[in-house]
Amino acid sequence: MAHPRLHQRPARLALLAGFVFPALTLNAARIAPQADDTPTETSAETPTPPSDTPIPTDTPIPSDTPPPTETLAPTPTFLETPTDTDTSTATSTPTETPTLTASAPPPTPYPGLSVLINEVAWAGTLASVSDEWIELSNPGASAIDLAGWRLTDGDDINVALSGLLPPFSYYLLERTNDSTVSDIPADQTYTGGLNNGGEVLSLRGPTGELVDSANADGGAWPAGSTAARASMQRIGGVDLPGNWMTFPGTGGNGTDADGNPIAGTPRAPNAFLFPTLTPTPALTPFPPLAVLIYEVAWAGTQASSTDEWIELYNASSFDVDLADWNLNDGEDVSISLSGILPAGGFFLLERTDDSTISDLPADQIYSGGLDNGGDSLWLLDPTGALIDSANGDGGAWPAGSSGSKASMERRGGEDRSWNWGTFTGYFGVGHDCDGRPILGTPRSPNSVSFPTPEPTWVPGAVVINEALIRPHYDWEGAGEVSTGDEFIELYNRGPYAVYLRDWMLDDVEHAGSSPYTIPGITISPGGFATFFRTRTGIALNDSGDEVRLLGPRGEVIDSIQYLRVRAYNLSYGRLPDGSNHLAYGLWPTPGRANLLFVEPTPIPILSPDCPLGGIPQARLPRLGRHPAVARWMASLGLAVCR
């Protein structure tokens, strides 16, 4: 990120150094007696010439000292010390009249970040782990004299800096000798070493003011690598963990003592600030947040934890050409983007191949993976300006779930933890490579952008679509007929997949069965979910009851009330599916479209039960007298014909 240019303070008035002010400016109280002192003492610094002839005590000795430098008291002093007879006039000129030498005024403290700790190779080089080096940079338009500045780690590194740091330039410090970066001369060498486990570097100005720091929290280094000996590079801003990146492995310069490439950019722009070594001067940086890192599925999908995907969103009012843009995590994810991102449009990146989201084509494929424990993503435009970030502080991900594989969605605004949310489950889009719903909203508005349904959210996307109260058939397919064949069917009539984790099914409130908590399943648009009594434990009373669908907070999403049910194998349900029209007398269709049981026109039925035709009549106990039921029972061979 480009730093704001900091103006250098005016040069010090060096001409004042060594200027001798007149003695007139002395404080006379320090070199002469006050007027109320007893006038019998003689200044110890005013010698009198020796003399063999006494001088009358009533003769004052004149002073030859000019008035501006007078050091005697206003009251005449009578000396009783003999004077030299060869001296016609005694002279009382002080031999050491104090004078005031003016020094330069105290230097003005430098503002913070006027000089930056720009790069730290705390892991050394491939030639030697002790070949550490540090780079400072001047982001301002004025040269800075480093005399009196110090760089310290509070332990064995305490470097008294010197030299002039030109504007927009770099200052290279190499440890021990100038062979650390063999082909680039050091501006200064130093002694002492950095702890690979983490230290704090402090840069202080000539008055001791803290101008910058590196790894101020004192924990592990926020970037850099012991394996590749890659440096820790500043990408802008104050010293926060998210403002440091590991050298990506390309765009470096210099060689170590053994001739190996330096994994860094000593005395050169950092790799993350300038993706190309010669950026086109005509390029204009994009405004921050013009393009957003909008959704990150860092936990993968239900099919595979490695099936990660990332979504960008163009929040601007103009189309953006992504050529030469870069999206990276500072480690193994570094994507050179390409393509046009329309205003208000989405850009989908899928890891490894295009099967991550099987029914949505990716705009681009990338390699490398995100750390489930926390990582940072950085979006840079062609000038190297930081446009957006995700989890810039580098800690744990602020949202998303490794358990359910729910994505991390952007609410909007800057990259702050409170501007991220976990996929709510209400508006999912797409399927993974195993056909299971994606717990996120790829190439669609984020679910966290919509208000969470209130307890009065009616009608909702998910409704109770069918309920069988009195079964007399093995509808579950368990191999036996029982009350466990009672079922409740849900239907998603909305345009997005809905994640039902922590939703509940229940019968009448404060009575009957205990609520059943639905596990983390997702219903696709137009999809069904069927729950049998053997699983839920919810008993639907034949005498009349209520079926309720509750949201995660216990709010009523949908409900159906019914009266006494006498007939077997006829269900309550919506006809057509998902409509607001509720009907009784449906043919049970768990997990399928609802079907009205219609009494057919009497026709001969050629079956073992009615070989001569006729209308089947139900005669078995408890089958009821409904003609439609009789015909159905006849088709099952359970009725006689007339």
XYZ file of C-alpha atoms in Angstrom:
642
model
C 0.000 0.000 0.000
C 1.402 3.344 -0.914
C 2.164 5.441 2.088
C 1.186 9.086 2.340
C 4.126 11.325 1.685
C 5.357 12.883 4.832
C 6.888 16.353 4.520
C 10.323 16.781 6.033
C 10.607 19.531 8.636
C 12.759 22.563 7.752
C 16.492 22.112 8.071
C 17.956 23.023 11.403
C 19.641 26.411 11.784
C 23.087 24.954 11.772
C 24.636 28.454 11.528
C 23.845 28.966 15.191
C 26.300 26.275 16.213
C 29.391 27.872 17.742
C 28.067 31.439 17.735
C 29.287 33.324 20.852
C 26.718 35.571 22.412
C 27.975 38.814 24.061
C 28.654 38.673 27.773
C 25.817 41.151 28.117
C 23.464 38.255 28.090
C 25.029 36.669 31.160
C 23.175 36.413 34.386
C 25.223 38.821 36.533
C 24.030 37.111 39.655
C 26.272 34.159 38.829
C 29.532 36.236 38.545
C 29.142 39.360 40.712
C 27.871 40.162 44.233
C 24.392 41.580 44.538
C 23.810 45.166 45.577
C 22.846 44.220 49.100
C 25.962 42.076 49.670
C 28.709 43.334 51.965
C 31.192 45.246 49.666
C 34.349 43.891 51.217
C 34.817 40.755 49.142
C 36.916 40.781 46.041
C 36.106 38.523 43.150
C 38.352 35.524 43.451
C 38.785 35.594 39.685
C 40.162 39.206 39.651
C 43.893 39.127 40.571
C 45.716 42.321 41.588
C 49.359 42.985 40.708
C 51.859 42.668 43.625
C 53.276 45.882 45.098
C 55.770 46.817 47.824
C 54.130 50.160 48.407
C 50.902 50.216 50.303
C 48.029 51.842 48.476
C 45.887 54.157 50.535
C 42.720 52.507 51.494
C 40.679 55.553 50.573
C 41.752 55.415 46.962
C 39.386 53.372 44.846
C 40.827 51.332 42.079
C 39.138 52.119 38.789
C 37.837 49.347 36.621
C 39.001 49.072 33.026
C 36.338 46.572 32.101
C 33.935 48.007 29.491
C 30.431 48.505 30.774
C 28.791 45.827 28.659
C 31.040 43.197 30.277
C 31.242 44.620 33.727
C 31.593 41.918 36.307
C 32.006 43.993 39.438
C 29.297 45.047 41.778
C 27.894 48.589 41.388
C 29.338 49.598 44.759
C 33.147 50.398 44.609
C 35.365 47.843 46.255
C 38.331 49.110 48.333
C 41.295 46.803 48.117
C 43.815 46.350 50.892
C 46.104 44.222 48.810
C 49.516 45.801 47.993
C 50.060 46.677 44.301
C 53.210 46.600 42.197
C 55.016 49.948 42.348
C 56.124 49.533 38.742
C 52.513 49.590 37.621
C 51.249 53.092 37.376
C 47.644 52.004 37.193
C 46.212 48.843 38.599
C 44.074 46.895 36.134
C 41.352 44.597 37.296
C 40.533 42.682 34.102
C 39.061 39.265 34.814
C 41.032 36.483 33.269
C 38.096 34.093 32.869
C 35.003 36.108 32.196
C 32.247 33.540 31.535
C 30.709 33.710 28.082
C 27.616 31.948 26.752
C 28.075 29.784 23.665
C 24.793 29.268 21.842
C 23.898 25.709 20.792
C 21.275 24.634 18.253
C 17.767 24.359 19.680
C 16.616 20.809 20.549
C 15.675 18.938 17.361
C 12.001 18.662 16.592
C 10.713 15.083 16.914
C 10.027 13.372 13.622
C 6.450 12.264 12.949
C 5.604 8.593 13.028
C 6.268 6.645 9.813
C 8.499 9.374 8.362
C 11.042 6.548 8.004
C 9.866 2.946 7.753
C 11.328 -0.395 8.747
C 10.503 -1.695 5.289
C 11.949 -5.214 5.148
C 13.443 -7.600 7.710
C 15.360 -10.744 6.727
C 15.234 -12.180 10.245
C 15.790 -15.737 8.933
C 19.048 -14.889 7.170
C 19.891 -16.199 3.714
C 20.411 -19.579 2.072
C 24.128 -19.104 2.646
C 23.803 -18.609 6.403
C 21.031 -18.169 8.945
C 23.147 -15.490 10.605
C 23.361 -13.407 7.409
C 20.468 -11.192 8.431
C 19.723 -7.829 6.862
C 17.274 -4.975 7.446
C 16.011 -2.315 5.063
C 14.696 1.155 5.927
C 12.796 3.364 3.494
C 12.011 7.047 3.216
C 8.460 7.440 1.871
C 8.628 11.238 1.912
C 9.717 13.879 -0.586
C 12.622 15.243 1.503
C 15.966 13.732 2.424
C 16.420 12.753 6.073
C 19.681 12.942 8.012
C 19.903 9.765 10.093
C 22.494 11.168 12.491
C 21.271 10.531 16.025
C 18.758 7.891 14.940
C 18.818 4.407 16.493
C 17.540 0.995 15.475
C 17.276 -1.449 18.367
C 15.661 -4.708 19.401
C 15.981 -3.973 23.104
C 18.589 -6.705 23.402
C 21.841 -7.125 21.472
C 20.997 -4.947 18.449
C 21.549 -1.237 19.045
C 22.555 0.496 15.819
C 23.533 4.180 15.849
C 22.550 5.193 12.331
C 24.297 7.744 10.175
C 24.149 9.089 6.669
C 21.574 10.764 4.499
C 18.455 8.879 3.368
C 17.236 10.462 0.108
C 13.519 10.803 -0.634
C 11.747 7.664 -1.842
C 14.922 5.666 -1.238
C 16.158 2.695 0.755
C 18.827 2.198 3.418
C 20.395 -1.263 3.710
C 21.860 -2.643 6.940
C 23.763 -5.941 6.805
C 24.769 -7.970 9.819
C 28.462 -8.339 10.725
C 29.938 -7.537 7.298
C 29.075 -6.432 3.780
C 28.990 -9.934 2.264
C 25.448 -10.766 3.426
C 24.034 -9.330 0.198
C 27.165 -9.819 -1.849
C 26.336 -7.700 -4.883
C 24.653 -4.751 -3.148
C 26.757 -2.505 -0.876
C 25.418 -1.955 2.611
C 24.777 1.547 3.886
C 25.819 0.306 7.305
C 26.793 -2.938 9.020
C 25.739 -3.903 12.523
C 26.216 -6.579 15.155
C 23.718 -8.671 17.064
C 21.068 -11.073 15.816
C 17.310 -11.439 15.637
C 15.457 -14.290 17.320
C 13.675 -16.488 14.772
C 10.856 -16.937 17.260
C 10.048 -13.233 17.158
C 11.357 -9.893 18.424
C 10.440 -6.229 18.386
C 12.455 -3.790 16.283
C 12.165 -0.106 17.196
C 13.310 2.861 15.103
C 13.789 6.049 17.103
C 14.526 9.563 15.919
C 17.200 11.930 17.242
C 15.132 12.954 20.286
C 14.299 9.352 21.169
C 10.821 9.483 19.654
C 9.450 6.222 18.286
C 9.120 6.676 14.527
C 8.372 3.089 13.521
C 8.478 -0.507 14.715
C 8.367 -4.033 13.350
C 6.424 -6.799 15.112
C 5.392 -4.457 17.905
C 3.282 -7.072 19.670
C 6.414 -9.073 20.450
C 5.004 -12.415 19.354
C 6.058 -14.551 16.432
C 7.138 -12.697 13.305
C 3.985 -11.921 11.277
C 5.727 -12.846 8.020
C 8.949 -14.264 6.633
C 10.061 -17.877 6.339
C 12.816 -19.978 7.885
C 12.437 -22.628 5.189
C 12.909 -20.390 2.150
C 14.816 -17.692 4.080
C 12.223 -15.316 2.668
C 12.156 -11.812 4.060
C 9.318 -10.086 5.905
C 8.102 -7.201 3.731
C 6.064 -4.133 4.639
C 2.979 -3.588 2.524
C 1.923 -0.314 4.125
C 0.326 1.313 7.100
C 1.203 1.134 10.749
C 2.963 -1.853 12.307
C 0.115 -4.369 12.431
C 0.440 -8.091 11.642
C -1.707 -7.652 8.565
C 0.631 -5.027 7.137
C 3.486 -7.499 6.701
C 3.853 -10.124 4.002
C 6.278 -12.916 3.172
C 8.382 -12.434 0.028
C 6.463 -14.444 -2.612
C 9.471 -15.972 -4.326
C 9.433 -13.889 -7.501
C 10.641 -10.384 -8.245
C 13.614 -10.548 -5.869
C 17.076 -9.100 -6.349
C 20.597 -9.612 -5.025
C 22.654 -12.701 -4.192
C 23.925 -14.052 -0.884
C 27.493 -14.892 0.108
C 27.311 -18.212 -1.755
C 25.786 -16.749 -4.887
C 22.232 -17.906 -4.144
C 19.359 -15.542 -4.945
C 18.229 -13.381 -2.040
C 14.641 -14.202 -1.096
C 13.742 -10.552 -0.774
C 14.175 -7.132 -2.363
C 17.094 -5.331 -0.624
C 17.371 -1.691 -1.686
C 14.396 -2.151 -4.037
C 10.584 -1.869 -3.914
C 8.894 -4.713 -2.071
C 7.447 -7.439 -4.245
C 3.916 -6.850 -2.966
C 3.962 -3.128 -3.524
C 5.131 -3.445 -7.093
C 4.043 -6.647 -8.851
C 6.189 -5.623 -11.825
C 9.645 -4.122 -11.510
C 8.838 -1.382 -14.008
C 5.263 -0.250 -13.421
C 3.815 1.982 -16.082
C 3.887 5.559 -14.746
C 0.590 6.304 -16.497
C -1.315 3.784 -14.373
C -3.664 5.380 -11.880
C -4.360 3.462 -8.656
C -7.927 2.329 -8.152
C -9.761 3.710 -5.125
C -9.737 1.418 -2.081
C -12.699 -0.966 -1.863
C -13.572 -0.458 -5.543
C -13.372 -4.243 -5.788
C -14.131 -6.312 -2.688
C -13.054 -9.746 -1.518
C -16.705 -10.617 -1.025
C -16.857 -14.259 0.039
C -14.232 -16.803 1.108
C -14.953 -20.521 1.429
C -11.724 -21.191 3.309
C -13.105 -24.458 4.775
C -13.956 -25.968 1.383
C -17.223 -27.785 0.716
C -19.087 -30.778 2.124
C -17.464 -32.853 -0.621
C -13.870 -31.894 0.219
C -12.097 -29.499 2.554
C -9.677 -28.682 -0.289
C -12.472 -27.502 -2.588
C -12.023 -23.878 -1.581
C -13.440 -20.952 -3.538
C -13.235 -17.159 -3.394
C -15.603 -14.537 -4.760
C -14.825 -10.929 -5.733
C -17.433 -8.201 -6.146
C -17.205 -4.974 -8.138
C -18.640 -2.333 -5.818
C -17.866 0.500 -8.244
C -20.028 2.020 -10.973
C -17.658 1.041 -13.794
C -16.376 -2.188 -15.313
C -12.917 -3.245 -14.110
C -10.298 -4.959 -16.257
C -8.559 -7.336 -13.848
C -5.460 -7.748 -16.021
C -2.336 -7.448 -13.811
C -4.372 -7.474 -10.601
C -3.078 -9.847 -7.935
C -4.827 -11.779 -5.167
C -2.519 -13.496 -2.679
C -2.173 -14.757 0.868
C 1.546 -14.082 1.144
C 2.350 -17.779 0.896
C 1.213 -20.339 -1.670
C -1.822 -18.485 -3.027
C -0.782 -15.858 -5.582
C -3.275 -15.326 -8.397
C -2.599 -13.103 -11.399
C -6.155 -12.160 -12.258
C -7.565 -11.605 -15.722
C -10.908 -10.828 -17.287
C -13.523 -8.101 -17.061
C -15.491 -7.660 -13.843
C -18.698 -5.747 -14.650
C -19.985 -3.036 -12.348
C -22.036 -4.718 -9.646
C -20.881 -8.126 -10.854
C -19.223 -11.138 -9.244
C -15.988 -12.973 -10.098
C -15.712 -16.600 -8.978
C -12.371 -18.300 -8.332
C -12.268 -22.057 -7.699
C -9.298 -23.972 -6.380
C -7.529 -26.585 -8.563
C -10.361 -27.223 -11.054
C -13.870 -26.183 -12.056
C -15.658 -29.000 -10.198
C -15.562 -27.273 -6.801
C -18.969 -25.748 -7.562
C -20.203 -28.253 -10.081
C -23.087 -26.265 -11.538
C -21.474 -22.799 -11.669
C -18.577 -22.101 -14.052
C -15.519 -20.495 -12.487
C -14.133 -17.246 -13.864
C -10.642 -18.410 -12.947
C -8.896 -21.446 -11.432
C -6.083 -21.073 -8.896
C -3.699 -23.235 -6.908
C -2.616 -23.141 -3.283
C -4.697 -23.404 -0.143
C -5.872 -21.290 2.776
C -5.029 -22.158 6.373
C -8.136 -23.128 8.348
C -6.554 -21.658 11.454
C -6.444 -18.215 9.870
C -4.864 -16.535 6.885
C -4.925 -13.168 5.142
C -5.913 -12.339 1.580
C -4.684 -9.216 -0.226
C -6.088 -7.731 -3.423
C -3.672 -5.451 -5.310
C -4.327 -3.415 -8.428
C -1.807 -3.102 -11.309
C 0.070 -0.275 -9.544
C 0.559 -2.403 -6.442
C -1.961 -0.382 -4.429
C -3.844 -2.396 -1.817
C -7.515 -2.274 -2.808
C -8.956 -4.698 -0.276
C -8.088 -7.446 2.181
C -9.796 -10.282 4.018
C -8.812 -11.033 7.619
C -6.023 -8.494 7.357
C -5.006 -8.870 11.003
C -3.841 -12.412 10.271
C -5.613 -14.029 13.229
C -8.346 -16.650 13.155
C -10.942 -16.247 10.430
C -13.668 -13.886 11.714
C -16.429 -15.994 10.141
C -17.083 -19.241 8.300
C -17.143 -22.772 9.719
C -14.780 -25.700 9.315
C -17.469 -28.017 10.703
C -20.397 -27.210 8.433
C -18.207 -25.825 5.596
C -20.218 -22.595 5.613
C -18.519 -19.708 3.830
C -17.311 -16.366 5.221
C -19.420 -13.563 3.725
C -18.753 -9.815 3.531
C -21.393 -7.527 4.972
C -19.712 -4.468 3.475
C -17.305 -1.723 4.426
C -13.666 -2.088 5.389
C -11.963 -5.322 6.365
C -13.001 -5.447 10.009
C -14.066 -8.552 11.926
C -17.583 -7.209 12.436
C -17.993 -6.737 8.680
C -17.812 -10.492 8.097
C -20.497 -13.085 8.812
C -21.015 -16.825 8.443
C -23.416 -18.022 5.735
C -26.856 -17.986 7.358
C -28.289 -20.974 5.525
C -31.218 -19.107 3.981
C -30.078 -18.357 0.425
C -27.506 -20.924 -0.664
C -26.527 -21.337 -4.317
C -24.917 -24.193 -6.239
C -23.772 -27.742 -5.507
C -20.418 -29.320 -4.751
C -18.794 -32.088 -6.761
C -20.835 -34.699 -4.838
C -24.118 -32.942 -5.569
C -24.581 -31.578 -2.076
C -25.602 -27.930 -1.602
C -22.926 -25.271 -1.354
C -23.158 -23.574 2.028
C -22.610 -20.139 0.599
C -23.745 -17.799 -2.161
C -21.217 -18.007 -5.018
C -21.868 -15.489 -7.796
C -24.888 -14.179 -5.827
C -25.681 -11.605 -3.118
C -24.490 -12.728 0.302
C -26.975 -14.164 2.769
C -25.665 -11.867 5.513
C -26.729 -8.911 3.357
C -30.356 -9.814 4.029
C -32.047 -9.387 7.416
C -32.406 -12.532 9.491
C -36.065 -13.592 9.480
C -37.934 -12.343 12.511
C -40.141 -14.676 14.590
C -43.133 -13.496 12.522
C -41.477 -14.489 9.249
C -44.557 -15.856 7.431
C -44.693 -17.007 4.743
C -41.134 -18.229 4.485
C -39.104 -19.967 1.847
C -39.451 -23.310 3.633
C -42.938 -24.564 4.481
C -44.618 -27.688 5.854
C -45.741 -29.256 2.607
C -47.325 -32.531 3.733
C -48.174 -34.440 6.916
C -49.391 -38.024 7.156
C -51.262 -38.579 10.428
C -52.743 -42.081 10.114
C -50.552 -44.446 8.080
C -51.400 -48.022 7.248
C -48.593 -48.798 4.857
C -44.806 -49.068 5.048
C -44.187 -45.563 3.707
C -40.734 -45.383 5.283
C -39.627 -48.627 3.653
C -38.481 -50.094 6.943
C -40.036 -53.482 6.236
C -43.015 -53.127 8.560
C -46.108 -51.006 8.998
C -46.204 -48.945 12.175
C -46.926 -45.515 13.579
C -43.303 -44.772 12.675
C -44.592 -44.297 9.113
C -46.128 -40.976 10.130
C -44.135 -38.236 8.426
C -43.718 -34.487 8.049
C -42.474 -33.181 4.712
C -40.831 -29.778 4.151
C -40.577 -27.985 0.815
C -38.340 -25.074 -0.283
C -40.391 -22.755 -2.450
C -37.728 -20.029 -2.527
C -35.041 -19.296 -5.153
C -32.093 -20.186 -2.891
C -30.951 -23.238 -0.986
C -31.775 -23.100 2.724
C -29.543 -24.496 5.448
C -31.721 -26.001 8.216
C -29.188 -26.445 10.972
C -30.789 -25.953 14.417
C -34.295 -25.605 12.960
C -36.944 -27.673 14.781
C -40.104 -29.681 14.164
C -42.778 -29.848 16.861
C -46.439 -30.510 17.429
C -48.771 -28.392 19.549
C -46.947 -25.916 21.799
C -46.307 -26.875 25.446
C -47.928 -30.281 24.957
C -47.407 -33.530 23.160
C -44.015 -34.586 21.845
C -40.679 -32.910 22.476
C -39.314 -30.732 19.652
C -36.992 -32.414 17.161
C -33.865 -30.452 16.165
C -33.049 -30.790 12.484
C -29.377 -31.560 11.779
C -27.297 -29.513 9.352
C -29.067 -30.348 6.108
C -29.793 -28.074 3.168
C -32.899 -27.990 0.973
C -32.292 -26.850 -2.578
C -34.811 -24.615 -4.368
C -37.822 -26.799 -5.209
C -36.472 -29.561 -2.983
C -38.074 -31.732 -0.306
C -36.994 -33.028 3.113
C -39.018 -35.789 4.787
C -38.875 -36.658 8.495
C -40.511 -39.885 9.732
C -41.718 -40.412 13.282
C -39.096 -43.129 13.837
C -36.521 -40.341 13.525
C -38.258 -37.355 15.098
C -40.276 -39.030 17.843
C -43.126 -36.622 17.083
C -46.522 -38.337 17.451
C -49.299 -36.758 15.370
C -52.578 -37.371 17.203
C -55.497 -38.771 15.189
C -57.903 -36.701 17.299
C -56.425 -33.432 16.061
C -53.100 -31.693 16.543
C -50.761 -29.057 15.171
C -47.545 -29.435 13.156
C -45.029 -26.613 13.564
C -41.735 -25.663 11.885
C -39.512 -23.549 14.146
C -36.471 -21.468 13.227
C -33.097 -21.570 15.012
C -34.294 -19.153 17.702
C -37.589 -20.969 18.262
C -39.600 -18.633 16.032
C -42.576 -20.172 14.219
C -41.763 -20.392 10.504
C -44.849 -22.364 9.465
C -47.658 -24.409 11.038
C -50.596 -26.639 10.077
C -53.592 -27.384 12.318
C -55.885 -30.323 11.627
C -59.024 -31.921 13.121
C -59.826 -35.581 13.744
C -58.530 -37.938 11.080
C -60.487 -41.134 10.496
C -59.193 -42.510 7.199
C -55.898 -44.274 6.753
C -53.226 -43.210 4.293
C -54.654 -39.818 3.385
C -52.447 -36.842 4.115
C -52.774 -33.131 4.655
C -50.735 -31.001 2.284
C -50.302 -28.026 0.010
C -51.641 -28.355 -3.484
C -49.744 -27.500 -5.573
C -46.497 -27.841 -3.638
C -45.506 -24.763 -1.660
C -48.769 -22.916 -2.328
C -50.946 -21.335 0.334
C -53.783 -23.766 -0.476
C -54.022 -26.545 2.115
C -55.977 -29.690 1.298
C -56.893 -32.977 2.931
C -57.191 -36.259 1.079
C -53.820 -36.326 -0.667
C -52.128 -39.514 -1.736
C -49.030 -39.814 0.534
C -45.943 -38.835 -1.477
C -42.992 -38.468 0.924
C -40.166 -36.619 -0.842
C -42.176 -36.127 -4.044
C -44.743 -33.730 -5.495
C -48.133 -33.796 -3.797
C -50.944 -35.666 -5.517
C -54.675 -35.397 -4.898
C -56.403 -38.749 -4.421
C -59.199 -38.582 -7.046
C -62.011 -41.166 -7.156
C -61.845 -42.626 -10.650
C -64.823 -43.365 -12.880
C -66.027 -46.938 -12.238
C -64.482 -49.305 -14.765
C -64.070 -53.028 -14.749
C -61.047 -54.039 -12.772
C -59.413 -57.150 -14.098
C -57.631 -58.615 -11.143
C -57.708 -61.823 -9.132
C -60.088 -60.053 -6.742
C -62.454 -58.867 -9.497
C -61.978 -61.244 -12.411
C -65.436 -60.452 -13.747
C -65.156 -56.704 -13.236
C -67.316 -54.659 -10.958
C -66.653 -52.099 -8.278
C -64.447 -53.186 -5.375
C -65.984 -52.705 -1.964
C -63.909 -52.463 1.214
C -65.025 -55.113 3.680
C -61.980 -55.534 5.904
C -62.187 -54.089 9.434
C -61.211 -50.440 9.994
C -60.816 -49.706 6.304
C -63.643 -47.207 6.255
C -66.457 -46.891 3.737
C -65.025 -44.188 1.502
C -65.361 -45.375 -2.138
C -61.929 -44.092 -3.040
C -60.422 -46.038 -0.152
C -62.281 -49.120 -1.265
C -60.919 -48.869 -4.784
C -57.389 -48.439 -3.487
C -57.753 -51.442 -1.179
C -59.111 -53.475 -4.058
C -56.027 -52.655 -6.079
C -54.023 -54.128 -3.232
C -56.151 -57.238 -3.178
C -57.759 -56.365 0.121
C -61.378 -55.924 -1.010
C -64.241 -57.852 -2.652
C -65.943 -56.736 -5.831
C -69.593 -55.899 -6.578
